[in-house]
PDB file of C-alpha atoms in Angstrom:
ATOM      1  CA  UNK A 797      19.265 -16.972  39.344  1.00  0.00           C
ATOM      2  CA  UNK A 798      19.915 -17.694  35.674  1.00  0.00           C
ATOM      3  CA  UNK A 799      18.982 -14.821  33.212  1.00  0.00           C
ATOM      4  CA  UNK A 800      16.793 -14.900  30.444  1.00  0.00           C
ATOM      5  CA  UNK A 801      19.230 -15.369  27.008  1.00  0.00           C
ATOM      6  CA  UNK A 802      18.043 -15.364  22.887  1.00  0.00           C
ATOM      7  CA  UNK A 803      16.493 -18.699  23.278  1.00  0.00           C
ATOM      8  CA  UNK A 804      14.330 -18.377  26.213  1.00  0.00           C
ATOM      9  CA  UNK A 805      14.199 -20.254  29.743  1.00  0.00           C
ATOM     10  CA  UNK A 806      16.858 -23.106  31.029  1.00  0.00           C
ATOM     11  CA  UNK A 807      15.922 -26.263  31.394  1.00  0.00           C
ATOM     12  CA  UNK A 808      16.951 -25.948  35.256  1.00  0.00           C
ATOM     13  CA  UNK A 809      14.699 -23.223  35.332  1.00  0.00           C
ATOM     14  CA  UNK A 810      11.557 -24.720  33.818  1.00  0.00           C
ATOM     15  CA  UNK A 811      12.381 -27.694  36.317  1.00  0.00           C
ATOM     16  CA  UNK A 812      13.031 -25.199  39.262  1.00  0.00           C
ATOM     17  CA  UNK A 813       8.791 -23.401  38.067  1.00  0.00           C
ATOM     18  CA  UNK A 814       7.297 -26.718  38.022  1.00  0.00           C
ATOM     19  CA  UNK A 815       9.510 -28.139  41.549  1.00  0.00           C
ATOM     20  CA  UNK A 816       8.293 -24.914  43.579  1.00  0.00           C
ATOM     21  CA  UNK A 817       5.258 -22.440  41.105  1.00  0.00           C
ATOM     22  CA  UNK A 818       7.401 -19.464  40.885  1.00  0.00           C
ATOM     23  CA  UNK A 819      10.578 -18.386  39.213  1.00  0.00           C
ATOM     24  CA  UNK A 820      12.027 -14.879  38.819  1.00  0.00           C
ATOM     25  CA  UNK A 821      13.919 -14.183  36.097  1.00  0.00           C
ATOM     26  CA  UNK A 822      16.119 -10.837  36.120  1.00  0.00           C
ATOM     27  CA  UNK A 823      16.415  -7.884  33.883  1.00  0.00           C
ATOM     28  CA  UNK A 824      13.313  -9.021  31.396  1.00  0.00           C
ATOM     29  CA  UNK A 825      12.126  -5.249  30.617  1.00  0.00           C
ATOM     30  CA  UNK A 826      14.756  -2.025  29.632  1.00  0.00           C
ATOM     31  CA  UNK A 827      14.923   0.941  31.686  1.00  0.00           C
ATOM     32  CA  UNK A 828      12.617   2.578  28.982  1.00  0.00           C
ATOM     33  CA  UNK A 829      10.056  -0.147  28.947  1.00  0.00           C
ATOM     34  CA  UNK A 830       9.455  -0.089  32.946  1.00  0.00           C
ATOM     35  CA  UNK A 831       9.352   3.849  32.611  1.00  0.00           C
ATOM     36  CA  UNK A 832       6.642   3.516  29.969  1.00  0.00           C
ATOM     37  CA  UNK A 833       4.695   1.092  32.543  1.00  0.00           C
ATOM     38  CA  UNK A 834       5.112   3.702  35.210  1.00  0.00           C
ATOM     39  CA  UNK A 835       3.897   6.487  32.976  1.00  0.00           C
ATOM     40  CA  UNK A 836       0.798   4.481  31.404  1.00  0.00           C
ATOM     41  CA  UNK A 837      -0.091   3.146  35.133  1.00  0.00           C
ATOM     42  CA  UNK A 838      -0.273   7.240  36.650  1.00  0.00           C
ATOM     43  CA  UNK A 839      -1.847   8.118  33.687  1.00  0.00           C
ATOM     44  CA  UNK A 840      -4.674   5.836  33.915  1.00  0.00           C
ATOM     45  CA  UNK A 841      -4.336   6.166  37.768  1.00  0.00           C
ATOM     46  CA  UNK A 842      -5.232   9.486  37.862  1.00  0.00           C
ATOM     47  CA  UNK A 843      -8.633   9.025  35.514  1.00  0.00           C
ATOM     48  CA  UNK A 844      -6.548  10.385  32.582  1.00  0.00           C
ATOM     49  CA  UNK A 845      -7.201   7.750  30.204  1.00  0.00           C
ATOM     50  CA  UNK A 846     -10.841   8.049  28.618  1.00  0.00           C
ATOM     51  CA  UNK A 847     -10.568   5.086  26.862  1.00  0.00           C
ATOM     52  CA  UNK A 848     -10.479   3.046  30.427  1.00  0.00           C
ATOM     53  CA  UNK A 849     -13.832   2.684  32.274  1.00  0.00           C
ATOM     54  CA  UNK A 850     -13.889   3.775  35.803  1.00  0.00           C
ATOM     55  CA  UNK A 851     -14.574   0.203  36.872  1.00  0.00           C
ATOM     56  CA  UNK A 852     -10.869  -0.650  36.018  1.00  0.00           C
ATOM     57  CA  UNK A 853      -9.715   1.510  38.947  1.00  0.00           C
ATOM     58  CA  UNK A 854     -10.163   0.213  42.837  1.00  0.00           C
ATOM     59  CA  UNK A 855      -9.058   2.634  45.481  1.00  0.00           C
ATOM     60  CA  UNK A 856      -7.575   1.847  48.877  1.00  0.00           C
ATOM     61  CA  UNK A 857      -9.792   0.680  51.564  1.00  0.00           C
ATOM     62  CA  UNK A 858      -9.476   3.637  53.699  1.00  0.00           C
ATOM     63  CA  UNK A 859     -10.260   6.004  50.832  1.00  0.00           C
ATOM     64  CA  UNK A 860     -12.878   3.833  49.636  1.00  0.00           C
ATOM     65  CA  UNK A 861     -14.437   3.734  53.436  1.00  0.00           C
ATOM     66  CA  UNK A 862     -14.286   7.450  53.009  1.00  0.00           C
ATOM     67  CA  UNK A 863     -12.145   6.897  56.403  1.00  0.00           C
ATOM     68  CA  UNK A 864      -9.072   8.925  55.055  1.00  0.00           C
ATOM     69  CA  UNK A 865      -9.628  11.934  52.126  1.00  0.00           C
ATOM     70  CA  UNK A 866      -8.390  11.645  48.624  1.00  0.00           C
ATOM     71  CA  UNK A 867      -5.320  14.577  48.442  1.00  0.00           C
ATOM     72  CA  UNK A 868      -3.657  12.670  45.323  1.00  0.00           C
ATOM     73  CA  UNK A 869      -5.815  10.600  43.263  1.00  0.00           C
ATOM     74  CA  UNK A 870      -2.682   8.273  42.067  1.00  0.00           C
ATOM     75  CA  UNK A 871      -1.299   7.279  45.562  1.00  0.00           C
ATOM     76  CA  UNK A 872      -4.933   6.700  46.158  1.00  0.00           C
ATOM     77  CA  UNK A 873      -5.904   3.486  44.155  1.00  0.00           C
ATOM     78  CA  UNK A 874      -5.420   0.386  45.556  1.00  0.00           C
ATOM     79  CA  UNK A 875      -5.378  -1.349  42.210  1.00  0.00           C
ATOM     80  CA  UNK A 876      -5.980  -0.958  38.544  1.00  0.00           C
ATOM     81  CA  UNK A 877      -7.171  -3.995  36.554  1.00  0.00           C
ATOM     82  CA  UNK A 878      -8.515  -5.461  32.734  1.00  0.00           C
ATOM     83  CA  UNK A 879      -6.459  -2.669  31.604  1.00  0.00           C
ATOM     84  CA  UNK A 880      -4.815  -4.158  28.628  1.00  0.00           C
ATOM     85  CA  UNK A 881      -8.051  -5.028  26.662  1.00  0.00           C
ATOM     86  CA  UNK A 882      -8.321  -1.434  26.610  1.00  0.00           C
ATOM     87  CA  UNK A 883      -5.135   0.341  26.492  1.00  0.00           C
ATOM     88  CA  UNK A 884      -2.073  -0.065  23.884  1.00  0.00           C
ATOM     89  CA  UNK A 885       0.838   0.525  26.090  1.00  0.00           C
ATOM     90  CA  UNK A 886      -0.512  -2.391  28.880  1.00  0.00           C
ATOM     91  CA  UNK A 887      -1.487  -4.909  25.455  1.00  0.00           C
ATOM     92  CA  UNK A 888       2.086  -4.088  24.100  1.00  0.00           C
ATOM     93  CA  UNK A 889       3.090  -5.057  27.270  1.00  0.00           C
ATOM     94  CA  UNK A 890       1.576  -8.161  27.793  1.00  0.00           C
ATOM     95  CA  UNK A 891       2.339  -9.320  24.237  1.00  0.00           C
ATOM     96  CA  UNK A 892       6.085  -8.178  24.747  1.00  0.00           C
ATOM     97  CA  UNK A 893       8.512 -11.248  23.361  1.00  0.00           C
ATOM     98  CA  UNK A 894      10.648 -11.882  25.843  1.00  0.00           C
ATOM     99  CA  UNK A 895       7.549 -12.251  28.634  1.00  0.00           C
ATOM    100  CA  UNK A 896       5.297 -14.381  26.070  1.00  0.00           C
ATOM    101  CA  UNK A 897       8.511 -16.618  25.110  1.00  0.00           C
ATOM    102  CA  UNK A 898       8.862 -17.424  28.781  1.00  0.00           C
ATOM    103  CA  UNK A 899       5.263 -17.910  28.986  1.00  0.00           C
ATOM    104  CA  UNK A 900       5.155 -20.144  26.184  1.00  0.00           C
ATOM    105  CA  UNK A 901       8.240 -22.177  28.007  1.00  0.00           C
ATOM    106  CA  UNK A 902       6.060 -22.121  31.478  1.00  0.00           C
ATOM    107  CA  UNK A 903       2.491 -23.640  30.048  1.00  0.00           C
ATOM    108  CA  UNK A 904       4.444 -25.604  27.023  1.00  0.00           C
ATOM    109  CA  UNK A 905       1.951 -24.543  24.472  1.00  0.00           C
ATOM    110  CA  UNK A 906       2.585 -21.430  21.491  1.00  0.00           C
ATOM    111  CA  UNK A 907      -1.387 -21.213  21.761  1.00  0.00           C
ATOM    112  CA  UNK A 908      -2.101 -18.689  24.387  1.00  0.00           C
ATOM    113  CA  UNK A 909      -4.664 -16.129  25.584  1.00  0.00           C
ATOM    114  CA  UNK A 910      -5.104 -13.494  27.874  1.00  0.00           C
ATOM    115  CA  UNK A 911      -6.688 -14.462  31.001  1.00  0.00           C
ATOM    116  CA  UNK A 912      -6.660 -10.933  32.892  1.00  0.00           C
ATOM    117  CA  UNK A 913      -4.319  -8.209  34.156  1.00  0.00           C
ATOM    118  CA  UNK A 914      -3.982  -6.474  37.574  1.00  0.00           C
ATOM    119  CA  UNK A 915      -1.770  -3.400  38.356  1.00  0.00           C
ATOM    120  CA  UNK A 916      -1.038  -3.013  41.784  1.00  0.00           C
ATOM    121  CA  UNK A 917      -0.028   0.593  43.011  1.00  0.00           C
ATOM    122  CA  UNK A 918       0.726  -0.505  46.716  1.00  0.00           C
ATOM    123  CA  UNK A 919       1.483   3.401  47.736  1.00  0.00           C
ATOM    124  CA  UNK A 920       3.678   4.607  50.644  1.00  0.00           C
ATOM    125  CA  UNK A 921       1.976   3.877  54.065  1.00  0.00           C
ATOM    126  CA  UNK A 922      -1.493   3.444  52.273  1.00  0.00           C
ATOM    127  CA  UNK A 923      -0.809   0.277  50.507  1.00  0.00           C
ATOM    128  CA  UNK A 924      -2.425  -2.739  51.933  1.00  0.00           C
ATOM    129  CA  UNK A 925      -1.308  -5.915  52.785  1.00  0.00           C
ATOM    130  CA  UNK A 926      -2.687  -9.542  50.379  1.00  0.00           C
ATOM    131  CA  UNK A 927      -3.086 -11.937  52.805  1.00  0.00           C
ATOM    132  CA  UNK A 928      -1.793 -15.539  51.672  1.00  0.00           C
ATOM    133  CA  UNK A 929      -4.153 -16.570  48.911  1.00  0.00           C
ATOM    134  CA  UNK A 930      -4.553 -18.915  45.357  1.00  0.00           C
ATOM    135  CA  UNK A 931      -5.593 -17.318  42.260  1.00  0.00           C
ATOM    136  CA  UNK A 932      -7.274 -20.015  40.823  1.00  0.00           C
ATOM    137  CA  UNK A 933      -9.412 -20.729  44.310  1.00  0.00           C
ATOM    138  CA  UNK A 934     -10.904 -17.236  42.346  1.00  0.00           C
ATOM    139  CA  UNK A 935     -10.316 -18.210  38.963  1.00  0.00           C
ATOM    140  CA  UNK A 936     -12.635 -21.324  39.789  1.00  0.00           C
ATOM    141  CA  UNK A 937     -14.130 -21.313  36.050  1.00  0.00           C
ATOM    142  CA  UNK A 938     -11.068 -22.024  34.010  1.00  0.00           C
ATOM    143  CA  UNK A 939      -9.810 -25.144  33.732  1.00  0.00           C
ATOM    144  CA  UNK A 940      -7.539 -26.884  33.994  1.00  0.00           C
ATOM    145  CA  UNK A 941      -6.046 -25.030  37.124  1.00  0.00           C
ATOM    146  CA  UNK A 942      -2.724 -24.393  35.339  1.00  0.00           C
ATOM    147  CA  UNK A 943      -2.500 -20.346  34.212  1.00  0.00           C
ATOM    148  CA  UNK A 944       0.780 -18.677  34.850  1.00  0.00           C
ATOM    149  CA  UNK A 945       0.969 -14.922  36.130  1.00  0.00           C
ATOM    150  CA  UNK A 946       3.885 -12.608  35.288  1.00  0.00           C
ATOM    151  CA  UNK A 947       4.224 -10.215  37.887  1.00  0.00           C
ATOM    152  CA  UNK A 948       6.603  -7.438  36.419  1.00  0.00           C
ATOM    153  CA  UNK A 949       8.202  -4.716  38.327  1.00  0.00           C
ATOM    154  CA  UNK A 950       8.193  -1.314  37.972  1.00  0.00           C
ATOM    155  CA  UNK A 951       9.263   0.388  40.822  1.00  0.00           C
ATOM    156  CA  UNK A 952      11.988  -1.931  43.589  1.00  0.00           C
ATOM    157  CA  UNK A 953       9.557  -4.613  45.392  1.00  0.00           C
ATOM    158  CA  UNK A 954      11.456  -5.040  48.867  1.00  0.00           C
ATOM    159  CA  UNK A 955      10.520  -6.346  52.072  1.00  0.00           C
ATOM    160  CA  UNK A 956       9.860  -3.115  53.343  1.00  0.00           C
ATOM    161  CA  UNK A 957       7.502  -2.125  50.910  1.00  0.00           C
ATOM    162  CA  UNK A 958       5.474  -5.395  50.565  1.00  0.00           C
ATOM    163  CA  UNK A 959       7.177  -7.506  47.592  1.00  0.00           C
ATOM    164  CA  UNK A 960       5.362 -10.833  46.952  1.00  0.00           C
ATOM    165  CA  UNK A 961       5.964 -13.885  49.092  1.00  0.00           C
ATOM    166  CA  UNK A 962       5.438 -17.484  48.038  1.00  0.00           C
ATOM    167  CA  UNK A 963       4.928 -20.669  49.620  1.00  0.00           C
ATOM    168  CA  UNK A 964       7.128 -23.092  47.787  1.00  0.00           C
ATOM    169  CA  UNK A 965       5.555 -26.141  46.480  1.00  0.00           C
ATOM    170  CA  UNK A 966       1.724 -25.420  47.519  1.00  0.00           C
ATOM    171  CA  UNK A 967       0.572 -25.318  44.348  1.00  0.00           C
ATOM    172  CA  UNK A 968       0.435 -29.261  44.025  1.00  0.00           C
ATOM    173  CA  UNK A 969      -1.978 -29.130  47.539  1.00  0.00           C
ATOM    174  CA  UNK A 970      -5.147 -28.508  45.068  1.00  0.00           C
ATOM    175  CA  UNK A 971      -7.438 -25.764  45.267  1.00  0.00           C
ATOM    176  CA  UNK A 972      -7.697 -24.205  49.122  1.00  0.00           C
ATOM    177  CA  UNK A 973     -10.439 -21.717  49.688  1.00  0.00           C
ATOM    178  CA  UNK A 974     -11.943 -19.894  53.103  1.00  0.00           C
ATOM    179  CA  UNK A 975     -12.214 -23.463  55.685  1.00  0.00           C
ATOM    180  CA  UNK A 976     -10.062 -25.215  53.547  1.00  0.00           C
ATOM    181  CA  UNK A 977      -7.204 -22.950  53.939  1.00  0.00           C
ATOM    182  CA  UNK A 978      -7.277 -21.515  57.364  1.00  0.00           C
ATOM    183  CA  UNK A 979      -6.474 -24.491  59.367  1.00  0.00           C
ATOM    184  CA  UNK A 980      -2.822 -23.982  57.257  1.00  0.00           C
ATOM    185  CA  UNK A 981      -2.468 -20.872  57.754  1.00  0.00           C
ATOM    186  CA  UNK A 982       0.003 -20.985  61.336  1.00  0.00           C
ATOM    187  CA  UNK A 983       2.098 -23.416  59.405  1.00  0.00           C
ATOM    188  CA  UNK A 984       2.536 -20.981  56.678  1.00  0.00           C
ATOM    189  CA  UNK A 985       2.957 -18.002  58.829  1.00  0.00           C
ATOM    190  CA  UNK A 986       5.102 -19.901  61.351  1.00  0.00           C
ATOM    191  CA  UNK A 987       7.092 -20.932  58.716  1.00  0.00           C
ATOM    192  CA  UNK A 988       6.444 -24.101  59.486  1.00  0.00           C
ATOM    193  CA  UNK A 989       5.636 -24.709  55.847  1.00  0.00           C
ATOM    194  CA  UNK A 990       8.614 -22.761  53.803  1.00  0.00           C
ATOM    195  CA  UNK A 991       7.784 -19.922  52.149  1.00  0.00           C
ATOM    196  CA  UNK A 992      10.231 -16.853  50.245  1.00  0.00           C
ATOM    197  CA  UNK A 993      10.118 -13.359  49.492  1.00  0.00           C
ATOM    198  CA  UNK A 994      10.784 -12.711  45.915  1.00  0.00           C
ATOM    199  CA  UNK A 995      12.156  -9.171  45.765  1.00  0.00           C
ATOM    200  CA  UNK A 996      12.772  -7.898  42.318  1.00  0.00           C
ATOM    201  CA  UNK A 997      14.283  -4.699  41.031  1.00  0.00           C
ATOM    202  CA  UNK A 998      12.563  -2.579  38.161  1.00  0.00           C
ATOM    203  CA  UNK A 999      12.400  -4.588  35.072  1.00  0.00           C
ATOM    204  CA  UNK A1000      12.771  -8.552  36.445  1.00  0.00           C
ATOM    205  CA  UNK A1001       9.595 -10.495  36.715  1.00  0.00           C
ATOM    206  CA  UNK A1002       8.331 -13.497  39.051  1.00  0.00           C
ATOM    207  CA  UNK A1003       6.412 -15.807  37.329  1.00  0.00           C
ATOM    208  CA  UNK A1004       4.078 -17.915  39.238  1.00  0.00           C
ATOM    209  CA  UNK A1005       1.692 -20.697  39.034  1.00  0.00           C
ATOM    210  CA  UNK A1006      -2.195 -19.986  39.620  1.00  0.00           C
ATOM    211  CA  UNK A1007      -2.582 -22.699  42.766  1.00  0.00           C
ATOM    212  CA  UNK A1008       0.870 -21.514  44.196  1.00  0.00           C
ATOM    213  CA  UNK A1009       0.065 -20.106  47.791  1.00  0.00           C
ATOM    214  CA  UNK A1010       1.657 -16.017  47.855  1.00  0.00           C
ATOM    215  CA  UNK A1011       0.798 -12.608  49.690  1.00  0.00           C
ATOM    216  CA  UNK A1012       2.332  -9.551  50.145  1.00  0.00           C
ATOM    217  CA  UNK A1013       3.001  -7.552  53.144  1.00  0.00           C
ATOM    218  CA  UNK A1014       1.737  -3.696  53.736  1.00  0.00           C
ATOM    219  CA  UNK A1015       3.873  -0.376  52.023  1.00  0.00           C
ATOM    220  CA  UNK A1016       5.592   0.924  55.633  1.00  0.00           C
ATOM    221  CA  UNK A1017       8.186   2.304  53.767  1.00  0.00           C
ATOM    222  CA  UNK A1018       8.524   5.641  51.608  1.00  0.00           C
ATOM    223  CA  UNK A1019       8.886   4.116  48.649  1.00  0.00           C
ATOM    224  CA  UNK A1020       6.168   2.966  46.336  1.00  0.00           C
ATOM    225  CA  UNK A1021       5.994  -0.298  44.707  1.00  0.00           C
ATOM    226  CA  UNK A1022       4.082  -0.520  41.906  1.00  0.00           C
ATOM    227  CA  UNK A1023       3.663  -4.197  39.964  1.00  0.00           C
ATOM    228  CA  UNK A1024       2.093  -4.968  36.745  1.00  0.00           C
ATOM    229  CA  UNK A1025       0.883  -8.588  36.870  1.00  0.00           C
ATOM    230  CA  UNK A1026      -0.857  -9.883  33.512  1.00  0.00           C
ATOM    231  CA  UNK A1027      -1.869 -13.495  34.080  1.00  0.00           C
ATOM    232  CA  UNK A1028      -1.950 -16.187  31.163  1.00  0.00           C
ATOM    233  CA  UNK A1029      -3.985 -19.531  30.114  1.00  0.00           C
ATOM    234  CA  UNK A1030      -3.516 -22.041  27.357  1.00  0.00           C
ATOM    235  CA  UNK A1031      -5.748 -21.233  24.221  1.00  0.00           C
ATOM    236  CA  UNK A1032      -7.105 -25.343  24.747  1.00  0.00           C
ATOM    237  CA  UNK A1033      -8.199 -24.047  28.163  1.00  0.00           C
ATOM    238  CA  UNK A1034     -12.259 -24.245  29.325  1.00  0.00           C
ATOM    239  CA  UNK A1035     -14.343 -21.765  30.435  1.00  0.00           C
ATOM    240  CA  UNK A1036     -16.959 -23.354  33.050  1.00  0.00           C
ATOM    241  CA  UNK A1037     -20.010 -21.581  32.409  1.00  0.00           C
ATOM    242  CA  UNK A1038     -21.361 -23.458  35.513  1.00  0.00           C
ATOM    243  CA  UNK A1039     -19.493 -21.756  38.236  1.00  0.00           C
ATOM    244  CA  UNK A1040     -21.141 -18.233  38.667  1.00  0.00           C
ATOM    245  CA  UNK A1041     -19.142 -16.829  41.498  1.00  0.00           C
ATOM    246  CA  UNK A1042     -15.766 -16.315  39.369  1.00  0.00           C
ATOM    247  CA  UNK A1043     -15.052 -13.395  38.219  1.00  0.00           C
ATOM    248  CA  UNK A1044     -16.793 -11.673  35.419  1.00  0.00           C
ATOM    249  CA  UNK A1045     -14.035 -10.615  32.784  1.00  0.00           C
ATOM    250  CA  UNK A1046     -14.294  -9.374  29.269  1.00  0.00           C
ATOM    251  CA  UNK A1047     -13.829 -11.625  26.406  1.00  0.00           C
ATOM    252  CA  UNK A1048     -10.420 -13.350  26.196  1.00  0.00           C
ATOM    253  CA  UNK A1049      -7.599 -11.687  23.553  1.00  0.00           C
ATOM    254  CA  UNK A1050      -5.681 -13.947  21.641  1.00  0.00           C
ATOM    255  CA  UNK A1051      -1.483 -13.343  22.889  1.00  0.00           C
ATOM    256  CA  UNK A1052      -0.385 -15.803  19.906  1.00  0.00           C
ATOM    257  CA  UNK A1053      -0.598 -19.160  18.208  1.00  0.00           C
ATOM    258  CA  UNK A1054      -4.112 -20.339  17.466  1.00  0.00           C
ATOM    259  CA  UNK A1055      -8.031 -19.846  18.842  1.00  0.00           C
ATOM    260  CA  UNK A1056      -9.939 -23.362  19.475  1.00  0.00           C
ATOM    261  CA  UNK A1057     -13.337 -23.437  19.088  1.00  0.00           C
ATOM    262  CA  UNK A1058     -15.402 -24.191  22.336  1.00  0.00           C
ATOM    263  CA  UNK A1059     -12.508 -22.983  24.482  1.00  0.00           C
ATOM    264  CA  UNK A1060     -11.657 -19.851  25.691  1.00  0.00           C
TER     265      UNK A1060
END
């Protein structure tokens, strides 16, 4: 894979995005930047950060079942999400040049927002597997169906410990949701229909497009795996106030370029 240089993405590598809705690109973040992630993500973890509501903080399953007892707090939570509308580490983050000059690459537009932001804390032996999924089948309300998610590393994502997988290409199959998608399901678990793992090592990033089919396995290993994914839309993008089952997320921040009025 090519690396990221001064002036941004390749053309083979905006080709290779738009051929199969992913891309990783290596080595995005420092050493010091991913340790700053992993600090800020315990931190807030662990109920440590006032200035985050509660809400923002989803434990595992079997803790939230009550099925299993909370001994640490951190390797407890499932995920942590809307994080950087509150926090200044997760906002510098997002914001960070090098991720928002690849964005800006990705969707071909300077003019971008915020759509939302999910941390995923995936502990040792706890951490759950994502079964194969879209975001936009969730994302129903902003259109067009064309976001981008960067999903950064912060600790190694392997196979072992349940690093994303994506099925190449299936984001130009349209939106898939519930009876839609199971009948493809065998095909994609099969293999029939191709699909990669993308492991990354701490600092690298896979970007991916909102309809592109991915999951992630379950944490059987001893290591934890820890992603922050922040997930961006063009400014020009619409809000469907129509479609009430979306998510409910707090108002849009501006990443750069300009604000239209009657979009997001």
């Amino acid at each position: 894979k090519e690396s990221i240089d001064a002036m941004g993405l390749s053309s083979s590598q905006i080709a290779e995005f738009k051929e199969n809705g992913h891309l990783t690109v290596e080595d995005v973040l420092t050493a010091d930047e991913v340790q700053a992630l992993a600090a800020r993500a315990d931190m807030i973890a662990a109920g440590e950060a006032e200035h985050v509501p509660e809400s923002s903080i989803q434990l595992e399953p079997v803790f939230r079942k009550g099925e299993r007892e909370v001994e640490d707090q951190v390797l407890s939570v499932r995920k942590l999400y809307n994080l950087a509308v509150y926090d200044p580490v997760m906002w510098e983050h997002v914001t960070h040049p090098r991720v928002v000059e690849i964005i800006a690459a990705l969707l071909g537009t300077e003019d971008i927002k915020l759509y939302g932001d999910q941390l995923f804390m995936k502990a040792s032996e706890t951490g759950t597997a994502q079964p194969w999924h879209q975001d936009s089948a969730s994302w129903r309300d902003i259109l067009p169906m064309d976001l981008v998610s960067a999903w950064t590393a912060i600790d190694e994502a392997t196979l072992n410990n349940g690093c994303l997988h994506f099925a190449t290409g299936t984001h130009r199959w349209g939106v898939l949701r519930g009876p839609q998608l199971a009948p493809l399901l065998p095909d994609l678990d099969s293999g029939q229909w191709p699909s990669v793992p993308a492991p990354l090592k701490p600092g690298s990033i896979s970007f991916h497009h909102s309809l592109v089919l991915h999951r992630s396995g379950a944490n059987t290993s001893a290591l934890r795996r820890r992603g922050y994914a922040t997930h961006y839309m063009r400014a020009t993008s619409y809000k469907d106030e129509a479609v009430t089952d979306a998510p409910k997320m707090p108002p849009f921040k501006q990443v750069q370029g300009q604000s239209f009025e009657g979009r997001v």
